[in-house]
Short mmCIF file of C-alpha atoms and ligand atoms in Angstrom, two decimals:
data_model
loop_
_atom_site.label_atom_id
_atom_site.label_comp_id
_atom_site.label_asym_id
_atom_site.label_seq_id
_atom_site.Cartn_x
_atom_site.Cartn_y
_atom_site.Cartn_z
CA MET I 1 113.72 71.55 71.04
CA PRO I 2 116.16 69.00 72.08
CA ILE I 3 115.30 66.82 75.01
CA THR I 4 117.47 64.86 77.03
CA ALA I 5 117.59 60.90 77.78
CA ALA I 6 115.84 60.50 80.15
CA LEU I 7 114.08 63.65 81.60
CA PRO I 8 113.00 63.67 84.94
CA GLN I 9 109.24 63.74 85.50
CA GLU I 10 107.78 66.44 88.11
CA ASN I 11 104.48 66.54 89.52
CA LEU I 12 102.68 69.27 91.67
CA TRP I 13 102.77 68.37 95.44
CA ILE I 14 99.48 68.59 97.21
CA GLU I 15 98.87 67.55 100.64
CA GLY I 16 102.50 66.11 101.26
CA ARG I 17 102.31 63.88 98.01
CA ARG I 18 103.67 64.04 94.66
CA SER I 19 100.08 64.31 92.05
CA PRO I 20 100.18 64.45 88.01
CA SER I 21 97.80 67.16 86.91
CA ALA I 22 94.13 66.34 86.72
CA SER I 23 94.48 66.99 82.77
CA GLY I 24 97.79 64.67 82.82
CA LYS I 25 99.22 67.90 80.76
CA THR I 26 103.02 68.30 80.89
CA PHE I 27 105.54 71.20 80.03
CA PHE I 28 109.37 71.24 79.55
CA VAL I 29 111.53 73.04 81.96
CA VAL I 30 114.50 74.13 79.93
CA ASN I 31 118.29 75.11 80.67
CA PRO I 32 118.54 78.88 79.32
CA ALA I 33 122.61 78.30 78.90
CA ASP I 34 121.85 75.66 76.23
CA GLY I 35 118.92 75.65 75.55
CA LYS I 36 117.92 72.29 76.43
CA ALA I 37 114.93 70.48 78.31
CA ILE I 38 115.78 69.26 81.63
CA ALA I 39 112.38 68.24 82.97
CA GLN I 40 108.97 67.82 82.30
CA VAL I 41 106.45 69.24 84.69
CA ALA I 42 102.58 68.55 85.63
CA GLU I 43 100.80 71.37 84.05
CA GLY I 44 98.20 72.27 87.04
CA ALA I 45 94.73 73.98 86.39
CA ALA I 46 91.17 75.07 88.04
CA GLN I 47 91.34 71.69 89.57
CA ASP I 48 94.50 71.16 90.94
CA VAL I 49 94.23 74.57 92.53
CA GLU I 50 91.03 73.37 94.29
CA ALA I 51 92.49 70.49 95.57
CA ALA I 52 95.63 72.48 96.91
CA VAL I 53 93.61 75.03 98.73
CA GLN I 54 90.93 72.79 100.04
CA ALA I 55 93.86 70.45 101.83
CA ALA I 56 95.80 73.69 102.53
CA ALA I 57 92.31 74.93 104.47
CA ARG I 58 92.38 71.75 105.95
CA ALA I 59 96.12 71.84 107.11
CA ALA I 60 95.14 75.27 108.60
CA GLN I 61 91.98 74.31 111.12
CA GLY I 62 93.95 71.19 111.67
CA PRO I 63 97.75 69.89 112.00
CA TRP I 64 99.74 73.42 111.06
CA GLY I 65 97.20 76.03 112.52
CA SER I 66 96.82 74.28 115.51
CA MET I 67 100.06 72.97 116.61
CA ASN I 68 101.71 74.89 119.88
CA PRO I 69 104.00 77.61 118.51
CA ARG I 70 107.13 76.51 120.09
CA GLN I 71 106.76 73.40 117.86
CA ARG I 72 105.71 75.57 114.72
CA ALA I 73 109.50 76.93 115.50
CA ARG I 74 111.16 73.91 115.76
CA VAL I 75 109.68 72.91 112.58
CA LEU I 76 110.96 75.78 111.05
CA PHE I 77 114.69 75.37 112.41
CA GLU I 78 114.27 72.15 110.72
CA ILE I 79 113.57 73.33 107.59
CA ALA I 80 116.99 75.58 107.94
CA ARG I 81 118.74 72.43 108.78
CA CYS I 82 117.54 70.89 105.88
CA VAL I 83 117.69 73.42 103.48
CA ARG I 84 121.77 73.80 104.14
CA GLU I 85 122.24 70.13 103.96
CA ALA I 86 120.67 70.07 100.82
CA ARG I 87 122.78 73.24 99.57
CA GLU I 88 124.31 71.83 96.84
CA GLU I 89 121.86 69.63 95.51
CA LEU I 90 119.32 72.95 95.57
CA ALA I 91 122.28 75.70 94.11
CA LEU I 92 122.92 72.89 91.08
CA LEU I 93 119.15 72.67 90.39
CA GLU I 94 118.90 76.67 90.24
CA THR I 95 121.71 77.24 88.27
CA ARG I 96 120.41 74.60 85.50
CA ASN I 97 117.07 76.03 85.76
CA THR I 98 117.73 79.68 85.88
CA GLY I 99 121.33 79.96 84.32
CA LYS I 100 122.58 82.16 87.31
CA PRO I 101 126.65 81.44 87.75
CA LEU I 102 126.80 78.52 90.39
CA ALA I 103 128.32 80.54 93.43
CA ASP I 104 125.14 82.60 93.20
CA SER I 105 122.69 79.80 93.55
CA ARG I 106 124.64 78.83 96.49
CA ASP I 107 124.20 82.16 98.24
CA GLU I 108 120.83 81.63 97.38
CA ALA I 109 120.27 78.54 99.22
CA ASP I 110 121.97 80.20 102.03
CA VAL I 111 119.41 82.98 102.08
CA ALA I 112 116.68 80.10 101.81
CA ALA I 113 118.13 78.66 105.00
CA ASN I 114 118.85 81.96 107.52
CA CYS I 115 115.03 82.99 106.40
CA PHE I 116 113.30 79.97 107.53
CA GLU I 117 116.01 80.31 110.91
CA TYR I 118 115.00 83.68 111.18
CA TYR I 119 111.17 83.31 110.90
CA ALA I 120 111.65 80.42 113.02
CA GLY I 121 112.75 82.72 115.82
CA ALA I 122 110.28 85.18 115.43
CA VAL I 123 107.84 82.94 116.35
CA SER I 124 108.48 83.34 120.15
CA LYS I 125 108.91 87.32 119.55
CA PHE I 126 105.63 88.37 117.72
CA PHE I 127 102.49 88.87 119.90
CA GLY I 128 99.75 91.14 120.85
CA GLU I 129 99.87 93.83 123.22
CA THR I 130 97.71 95.24 126.20
CA ILE I 131 95.88 98.46 125.60
CA PRO I 132 94.58 100.97 128.30
CA ALA I 133 91.21 101.04 126.98
CA GLY I 134 88.44 101.66 129.46
CA SER I 135 88.58 101.43 133.51
CA ASN I 136 86.18 98.56 133.62
CA GLY I 137 88.27 95.80 131.77
CA LEU I 138 91.20 94.42 129.85
CA ASP I 139 91.95 95.04 126.14
CA VAL I 140 94.38 92.55 124.58
CA THR I 141 95.29 92.19 121.04
CA LEU I 142 95.71 88.47 119.69
CA ARG I 143 97.71 87.69 116.62
CA GLU I 144 95.75 85.25 114.55
CA PRO I 145 97.12 83.42 111.17
CA VAL I 146 94.82 85.14 108.16
CA GLY I 147 94.26 81.45 106.78
CA VAL I 148 95.37 80.43 103.33
CA CYS I 149 97.86 82.09 101.65
CA ALA I 150 98.60 82.11 97.92
CA LEU I 151 102.29 82.49 97.14
CA ILE I 152 102.84 83.54 93.26
CA VAL I 153 106.89 84.19 92.51
CA PRO I 154 108.55 85.09 89.37
CA TRP I 155 111.59 83.25 87.89
CA ASN I 156 114.96 85.73 88.56
CA PHE I 157 115.12 84.29 92.15
CA PRO I 158 113.30 81.31 92.59
CA MET I 159 114.44 79.76 95.61
CA MET I 160 115.00 82.91 97.68
CA ILE I 161 111.86 84.82 96.60
CA ALA I 162 109.51 81.33 97.43
CA ALA I 163 111.56 81.45 100.83
CA TRP I 164 110.63 84.93 101.61
CA LYS I 165 107.50 84.29 101.70
CA LEU I 166 107.05 80.69 102.85
CA ALA I 167 108.80 81.33 106.33
CA PRO I 168 106.46 84.08 107.70
CA ALA I 169 103.60 82.92 106.35
CA LEU I 170 104.45 79.61 108.04
CA ALA I 171 105.74 81.05 111.04
CA CYS I 172 102.02 83.28 111.38
CA GLY I 173 100.27 79.71 111.39
CA ASN I 174 99.10 80.06 107.93
CA THR I 175 98.86 77.28 105.00
CA VAL I 176 100.00 78.05 101.60
CA VAL I 177 99.81 77.33 98.13
CA LEU I 178 102.85 78.00 96.00
CA LYS I 179 102.74 78.87 92.60
CA PRO I 180 106.32 79.08 90.85
CA ALA I 181 107.15 80.71 87.59
CA SER I 182 106.69 77.96 84.84
CA TYR I 183 110.56 78.58 83.61
CA THR I 184 111.89 77.78 86.85
CA PRO I 185 109.00 75.44 89.02
CA LEU I 186 112.23 72.85 90.05
CA SER I 187 113.83 74.74 93.43
CA ALA I 188 110.05 75.18 94.60
CA LEU I 189 109.37 71.69 94.26
CA LYS I 190 112.39 70.46 96.01
CA LEU I 191 111.66 72.87 98.95
CA ALA I 192 108.38 71.12 99.45
CA GLU I 193 109.96 67.74 99.40
CA ILE I 194 112.50 69.58 101.91
CA CYS I 195 109.88 70.66 104.40
CA ALA I 196 107.98 67.67 104.48
CA GLN I 197 111.14 66.00 105.34
CA ALA I 198 111.72 68.66 108.15
CA GLY I 199 108.47 67.91 109.73
CA LEU I 200 105.86 70.01 108.18
CA PRO I 201 102.51 68.66 107.88
CA GLU I 202 100.81 67.56 105.04
CA GLY I 203 98.74 70.21 103.28
CA ALA I 204 100.56 73.23 104.94
CA LEU I 205 102.91 73.98 101.69
CA ASN I 206 101.31 72.68 98.23
CA VAL I 207 102.87 73.72 95.27
CA ILE I 208 101.04 73.71 91.45
CA THR I 209 102.88 74.42 88.60
CA GLY I 210 101.09 75.81 85.65
CA PRO I 211 100.71 79.21 83.45
CA GLY I 212 100.23 82.58 85.22
CA ALA I 213 96.98 82.92 83.53
CA VAL I 214 95.54 79.98 84.48
CA VAL I 215 96.70 78.92 88.14
CA GLY I 216 97.77 82.35 89.68
CA GLU I 217 94.41 83.59 88.33
CA ALA I 218 92.35 80.57 89.67
CA LEU I 219 94.25 81.32 92.96
CA SER I 220 93.65 84.99 92.97
CA SER I 221 90.10 84.22 92.93
CA HIS I 222 89.27 81.74 94.96
CA PRO I 223 87.01 82.48 97.67
CA LEU I 224 89.27 80.12 100.20
CA VAL I 225 92.57 82.18 99.40
CA ARG I 226 92.62 84.97 102.16
CA LYS I 227 96.12 86.49 101.15
CA ILE I 228 98.13 86.72 98.29
CA SER I 229 101.87 88.03 98.39
CA PHE I 230 103.17 88.37 94.40
CA THR I 231 106.22 89.10 92.95
CA GLY I 232 106.39 89.68 89.35
CA GLU I 233 105.76 92.45 86.65
CA THR I 234 103.59 95.76 88.08
CA LYS I 235 100.92 94.48 85.31
CA THR I 236 100.54 91.46 86.25
CA GLY I 237 100.36 92.76 90.31
CA ALA I 238 97.80 94.89 88.88
CA ARG I 239 95.28 92.14 87.48
CA ILE I 240 96.14 89.77 90.73
CA SER I 241 94.47 92.86 92.94
CA LYS I 242 91.55 93.28 90.54
CA LEU I 243 90.40 89.64 90.97
CA ALA I 244 91.24 89.61 94.93
CA ALA I 245 89.12 92.45 95.15
CA ASP I 246 86.06 90.56 94.73
CA THR I 247 86.65 88.45 98.12
CA ILE I 248 88.63 91.18 99.74
CA LYS I 249 91.65 89.20 100.23
CA ARG I 250 94.88 90.94 101.91
CA VAL I 251 97.31 91.48 98.81
CA SER I 252 100.82 91.92 99.17
CA LEU I 253 102.35 93.00 95.79
CA GLU I 254 106.13 93.19 94.82
CA LEU I 255 106.54 94.67 91.61
CA GLY I 256 108.90 96.08 89.15
CA GLY I 257 111.56 98.66 89.55
CA LYS I 258 114.04 100.86 87.51
CA SER I 259 116.41 102.25 90.43
CA PRO I 260 118.54 105.04 90.53
CA ASN I 261 122.33 104.76 91.25
CA ILE I 262 122.99 108.87 91.88
CA VAL I 263 126.76 109.59 91.88
CA PHE I 264 128.34 112.74 93.69
CA ASP I 265 131.39 114.20 92.32
CA ASP I 266 132.59 113.73 95.91
CA ALA I 267 132.17 110.02 95.74
CA ASN I 268 134.92 107.44 96.15
CA LEU I 269 134.64 106.57 92.20
CA ASP I 270 136.54 103.29 92.63
CA LEU I 271 134.29 101.57 95.40
CA CYS I 272 131.46 103.02 93.40
CA VAL I 273 131.97 101.59 90.00
CA GLU I 274 133.49 98.44 91.65
CA LYS I 275 129.88 97.78 93.39
CA SER I 276 127.81 99.32 90.74
CA VAL I 277 128.72 97.32 87.98
CA PHE I 278 127.42 94.55 89.96
CA SER I 279 124.78 95.78 91.19
CA VAL I 280 123.04 96.64 87.77
CA PHE I 281 125.06 93.62 85.54
CA SER I 282 124.34 90.74 88.19
CA ASN I 283 121.81 88.21 87.60
CA ALA I 284 122.26 89.10 84.27
CA GLY I 285 119.95 92.46 85.05
CA GLN I 286 117.20 90.47 85.93
CA ASP I 287 116.77 92.02 89.48
CA CYS I 288 113.89 94.14 90.37
CA CYS I 289 116.52 96.38 92.42
CA ALA I 290 119.00 96.64 89.50
CA ARG I 291 120.44 100.00 89.64
CA SER I 292 119.61 100.54 86.16
CA ARG I 293 120.06 104.54 86.09
CA ALA I 294 123.14 105.97 86.98
CA ILE I 295 122.54 109.37 87.33
CA VAL I 296 126.08 111.21 87.71
CA GLN I 297 126.90 114.53 88.78
CA ASP I 298 128.76 116.68 85.74
CA LYS I 299 132.17 116.70 86.87
CA ILE I 300 132.79 113.26 86.87
CA TYR I 301 130.73 112.35 84.24
CA ASP I 302 133.17 111.20 81.79
CA ARG I 303 135.44 109.43 84.61
CA PHE I 304 132.75 107.31 85.47
CA VAL I 305 131.73 106.16 82.25
CA GLU I 306 135.40 105.37 81.18
CA ALA I 307 135.77 103.25 84.68
CA PHE I 308 132.32 101.85 84.49
CA VAL I 309 132.88 100.46 80.77
CA ALA I 310 136.39 99.24 81.40
CA ARG I 311 135.36 97.08 84.31
CA THR I 312 131.90 96.29 82.34
CA ARG I 313 134.68 94.97 79.60
CA LYS I 314 136.68 92.87 82.16
CA LEU I 315 133.00 90.57 83.36
CA VAL I 316 133.79 86.65 82.68
CA ILE I 317 130.48 86.10 80.92
CA GLY I 318 129.73 82.19 80.03
CA ASP I 319 128.80 78.90 81.50
CA PRO I 320 127.19 78.94 84.77
CA MET I 321 128.90 76.01 85.90
CA ASP I 322 132.52 77.31 85.21
CA PRO I 323 133.44 78.74 89.13
CA LYS I 324 134.93 81.75 87.18
CA THR I 325 131.31 82.86 85.37
CA GLN I 326 130.24 86.18 86.75
CA ILE I 327 127.03 86.77 84.23
CA GLY I 328 125.09 83.84 82.91
CA PRO I 329 122.73 83.89 80.33
CA MET I 330 118.89 85.58 80.52
CA ILE I 331 116.27 83.41 81.49
CA SER I 332 115.09 82.98 78.01
CA ALA I 333 115.70 83.25 73.90
CA LYS I 334 112.59 85.58 74.56
CA GLN I 335 113.67 87.84 77.02
CA ARG I 336 117.18 87.88 75.54
CA ASP I 337 115.25 89.50 72.81
CA HIS I 338 112.95 91.46 74.22
CA VAL I 339 116.17 92.88 76.01
CA ALA I 340 118.06 93.68 72.59
CA GLY I 341 115.37 95.43 71.51
CA TYR I 342 115.48 97.91 74.43
CA VAL I 343 119.15 98.37 73.16
CA GLU I 344 118.32 99.38 69.67
CA LEU I 345 115.50 101.43 70.97
CA GLY I 346 118.36 103.30 73.12
CA ARG I 347 120.03 104.24 70.04
CA GLU I 348 117.43 105.23 67.76
CA GLU I 349 115.79 107.67 70.92
CA GLY I 350 119.43 108.84 70.59
CA ALA I 351 121.21 107.26 73.51
CA ASP I 352 125.36 106.32 72.30
CA LEU I 353 126.07 102.59 73.26
CA ALA I 354 129.60 102.57 74.77
CA VAL I 355 129.72 99.12 75.54
CA GLY I 356 127.87 95.70 74.69
CA GLY I 357 124.20 94.93 73.92
CA ASP I 358 125.63 92.26 71.57
CA VAL I 359 123.78 88.75 71.12
CA PRO I 360 126.84 86.04 70.73
CA ARG I 361 125.89 84.02 67.55
CA SER I 362 128.75 81.70 66.94
CA GLY I 363 131.02 79.51 69.98
CA ALA I 364 129.84 78.18 73.06
CA LEU I 365 127.44 81.29 74.22
CA ALA I 366 125.35 81.18 71.13
CA LYS I 367 123.33 78.12 72.35
CA GLY I 368 122.56 79.94 75.16
CA SER I 369 119.85 83.04 76.11
CA PHE I 370 123.31 85.07 76.14
CA ILE I 371 123.52 89.30 75.91
CA MET I 372 126.36 91.35 76.73
CA PRO I 373 126.47 93.85 79.28
CA ALA I 374 125.79 97.14 77.70
CA VAL I 375 125.96 100.78 79.08
CA LEU I 376 124.20 103.58 76.97
CA THR I 377 125.30 106.92 77.62
CA GLN I 378 123.94 110.60 77.02
CA CYS I 379 120.46 109.31 78.04
CA ARG I 380 117.62 111.49 79.04
CA SER I 381 114.91 111.24 81.64
CA SER I 382 111.87 111.07 78.87
CA MET I 383 113.57 108.26 76.94
CA ARG I 384 111.63 104.79 77.11
CA VAL I 385 114.80 102.70 77.93
CA VAL I 386 114.97 105.05 81.22
CA GLN I 387 111.26 105.27 82.23
CA GLU I 388 110.85 101.38 81.63
CA GLU I 389 111.85 98.41 83.29
CA ILE I 390 114.15 96.48 81.13
CA PHE I 391 114.85 93.49 83.28
CA GLY I 392 118.19 92.39 81.55
CA PRO I 393 121.88 93.92 81.84
CA VAL I 394 121.29 97.10 80.34
CA LEU I 395 122.76 100.70 82.03
CA CYS I 396 121.70 104.04 81.13
CA VAL I 397 123.68 107.19 82.29
CA LEU I 398 122.27 110.45 82.85
CA ARG I 399 123.65 113.22 83.96
CA PHE I 400 123.04 116.28 86.58
CA LYS I 401 124.55 119.34 87.71
CA THR I 402 122.70 120.31 91.29
CA GLU I 403 121.43 118.08 94.39
CA ASP I 404 117.60 118.95 93.41
CA GLU I 405 118.50 117.94 89.71
CA ALA I 406 119.33 114.88 90.88
CA ILE I 407 116.34 114.03 92.90
CA ALA I 408 114.47 115.11 90.47
CA LEU I 409 115.82 112.54 88.02
CA ALA I 410 115.56 109.71 90.56
CA ASN I 411 111.92 110.30 90.91
CA ASP I 412 111.54 110.88 87.38
CA THR I 413 109.71 107.35 87.16
CA PRO I 414 106.49 105.44 87.52
CA TYR I 415 108.77 102.92 90.05
CA GLY I 416 109.79 103.45 93.71
CA LEU I 417 111.95 100.66 94.79
CA SER I 418 115.59 100.53 95.49
CA GLY I 419 118.08 103.14 95.02
CA SER I 420 121.34 103.93 95.96
CA LEU I 421 123.60 107.33 96.33
CA TRP I 422 127.33 107.78 96.43
CA THR I 423 128.82 110.68 98.56
CA ARG I 424 130.76 111.68 101.54
CA ASP I 425 128.85 114.64 102.51
CA LEU I 426 126.90 112.99 105.62
CA GLY I 427 124.24 116.41 105.13
CA ARG I 428 123.80 115.81 101.77
CA ALA I 429 123.46 111.89 102.12
CA LEU I 430 120.61 112.69 104.87
CA ARG I 431 118.62 115.39 102.50
CA VAL I 432 119.22 112.77 99.59
CA SER I 433 117.95 109.88 101.17
CA ARG I 434 114.64 111.59 102.25
CA ALA I 435 113.46 112.98 99.42
CA VAL I 436 114.15 109.79 96.90
CA GLN I 437 111.09 108.23 96.90
CA THR I 438 111.72 104.34 97.10
CA GLY I 439 110.79 101.75 99.64
CA VAL I 440 114.56 101.04 100.18
CA LEU I 441 117.82 102.46 99.41
CA SER I 442 121.68 102.39 100.46
CA VAL I 443 124.37 104.80 101.13
CA ASN I 444 127.59 104.50 99.68
CA THR I 445 126.65 100.58 98.66
CA SER I 446 124.34 98.60 96.61
CA THR I 447 123.53 96.52 98.86
CA SER I 448 119.64 96.66 99.95
CA VAL I 449 118.25 93.51 100.95
CA TYR I 450 118.40 92.52 104.89
CA LEU I 451 116.51 89.63 105.93
CA GLU I 452 115.87 91.61 109.11
CA ALA I 453 114.67 94.61 107.31
CA PRO I 454 111.73 95.50 105.18
CA PHE I 455 111.63 95.44 101.53
CA GLY I 456 109.03 96.73 99.30
CA GLY I 457 108.30 99.59 96.93
CA TYR I 458 106.97 102.71 96.61
CA LYS I 459 104.69 104.22 93.87
CA THR I 460 104.12 101.54 90.97
CA SER I 461 106.40 99.18 92.50
CA GLY I 462 104.65 97.47 95.12
CA VAL I 463 101.78 97.40 98.17
CA GLY I 464 103.13 95.91 101.29
CA ARG I 465 106.90 94.87 102.84
CA GLU I 466 108.04 91.76 102.55
CA LEU I 467 111.36 90.35 105.51
CA GLY I 468 111.88 91.69 108.65
CA MET I 469 109.12 91.30 111.51
CA LYS I 470 106.79 93.69 109.22
CA ALA I 471 106.37 90.40 107.41
CA MET I 472 104.95 88.97 110.23
CA GLU I 473 102.23 91.51 110.39
CA LEU I 474 101.37 91.54 107.35
CA TYR I 475 100.67 87.52 107.22
CA SER I 476 98.71 88.16 110.21
CA GLU I 477 95.11 89.48 111.83
CA ILE I 478 94.81 91.50 114.45
CA LYS I 479 92.12 90.65 117.14
CA ASN I 480 91.11 93.12 119.51
CA VAL I 481 89.23 91.80 122.71
CA PHE I 482 87.76 93.40 125.59
CA PHE I 483 87.03 91.86 128.64
CA SER I 484 84.71 93.37 131.09
CA GLN I 485 85.47 93.21 134.77
CA GLU I 486 81.45 92.90 135.20
CA CYS I 487 80.57 89.54 134.79
P1 NDP C 501 105.34 88.17 85.81
O1 NDP C 501 104.64 88.83 86.37
O2 NDP C 501 105.29 87.75 84.55
O3 NDP C 501 105.34 86.96 86.28
C1 NDP C 501 105.25 86.30 87.80
C2 NDP C 501 104.76 85.33 88.40
O4 NDP C 501 103.40 85.31 88.09
C3 NDP C 501 104.60 83.66 87.59
O5 NDP C 501 104.74 83.34 88.51
C4 NDP C 501 103.87 84.03 86.87
O6 NDP C 501 103.44 82.32 86.25
C5 NDP C 501 102.41 84.33 87.41
N1 NDP C 501 101.23 85.00 86.77
C6 NDP C 501 101.96 85.49 85.61
N2 NDP C 501 100.59 86.09 84.94
C7 NDP C 501 99.63 85.85 86.26
C8 NDP C 501 97.83 85.86 86.03
N3 NDP C 501 97.50 86.47 85.27
N4 NDP C 501 97.51 85.83 87.48
C9 NDP C 501 98.31 85.46 88.59
N5 NDP C 501 99.57 84.64 88.40
C10 NDP C 501 100.20 85.40 86.94
O7 NDP C 501 106.75 88.22 85.95
P2 NDP C 501 108.14 87.49 85.71
O8 NDP C 501 108.10 86.28 86.49
O9 NDP C 501 108.49 87.99 84.18
O10 NDP C 501 109.28 88.15 86.70
C11 NDP C 501 109.92 89.51 86.72
C12 NDP C 501 108.84 90.97 86.90
O11 NDP C 501 109.05 90.62 88.56
C13 NDP C 501 109.76 91.99 86.80
O12 NDP C 501 108.87 92.86 86.70
C14 NDP C 501 110.38 92.36 88.76
O13 NDP C 501 111.30 93.99 88.55
C15 NDP C 501 109.68 91.92 89.33
N6 NDP C 501 110.39 91.28 90.34
C16 NDP C 501 110.08 92.13 91.18
C17 NDP C 501 110.53 92.10 92.74
C18 NDP C 501 110.32 92.85 93.73
O14 NDP C 501 110.35 92.36 95.01
N7 NDP C 501 109.80 93.70 94.06
C19 NDP C 501 111.65 91.05 93.03
C20 NDP C 501 111.99 90.09 92.01
C21 NDP C 501 110.98 90.42 90.53
P3 NDP C 501 103.97 81.49 84.79
O15 NDP C 501 105.44 82.08 84.96
O16 NDP C 501 103.55 80.58 84.67
O17 NDP C 501 103.73 83.10 83.82
#
């Protein structure tokens, strides 16, 4: 791997300080747009996890856990302000590390800031209740922190998903150990510095970089970790659940998806196509909510495919630092080859490749892990390309005749994260949105994630919810106290 001249060295973040790993080992982080190393990062292991968890446990008992909630909210507001101030630096870091277009990274820095702001405001609006239980006293519930939380995040939206977890965890008074994905650890380390600068006490946030099979597993089985919030693959989520079971940790899982995009023949087709192209190809398709199965009514199937393919051909794929670029590279050559393999599999299974799927082998794009967005038509639900999460820019198009058939197709995968439906018939929109088994659904749009609203999956797409006030519930314990009046 070509190493750039003065490669920045990044350490773990434990108790408010940068620390090398106990083993002294490091690993390289690469820019997927050109394959060059951009940083050398400390490789943590069990000993480092131990130090981070102990630091978090001390902060939970001490400065953060015991802080007046109003002060806690002020620190979170200040983190939001500092994230905004560092927007450009964070966006550049994220783009160099993930390959996503710079405009997308800027948006994600804004989402991170908004998320800290939302939960700063939530601190004062989240409280227990009084309950009419018995006539000889008073029954009240208290909301208390869970304790040390392990937050394990993936590489597709590293800064944004870290903020989704950090902000509510800290708002509830918990302390955390954050484990970023090994492909993309840089923005998490920068966020830790920003939080310290904003006044977050030492130990309230610790970051341990290193392999999931070592760092993630040590966190998932550590007895002092009381909650795990994980985003990633379904099979990793299953493994974490098993490890966490021995010490009965609270576990929230945001896992894979194969989201349906149901298009009825009365839909606003222009709007639908414009939005749908980005709903599956943005972030190079590396999106758990990617609407990767277009389920299209017979009468408009050909028109949909024709318009979708034409719009796909116009997408600007290239250097993520170029402001005109809409789609960047995939996270790694390995992931790109994995996706190219699925395009090939689709053809073997009998689908038609209407556009894309090729890997540039010459010119500037050949240096990065690029693949051209692909559309597979004439798909059937039994195909592996339709059932399995490809996690890349590949759309599978299926055909239906009746509303019942559309619902059956939409529900015919093990996943249930998100989905869209396009129709101008309000009654149908209501019926279908009730029948589709997903945690989030959007009608006549592709946007289904709002900071203020719960986000998460049905079936094998997860357990629990992120965002909104629901996240506050899942980062806190309820204590019920009965005060007898006879004393
Ligand atoms: P992985 O499950 O491979 O990794 C996610 C995180 O878990 C990384 O930090 C990884 O570390 C860590 N990890 C890996 N193995 C273990 C283990 N045995 N124990 C504990 N931690 C472990 O997912 P990807 O990074 O490949 O992310 C893509 C997946 O994430 C897709 O399936 C996608 O659908 C899903 N996702 C779901 C979202 C949702 O909200 N539902 C949102 C975004 C993505 P390391 O990097 O070091 O391997």
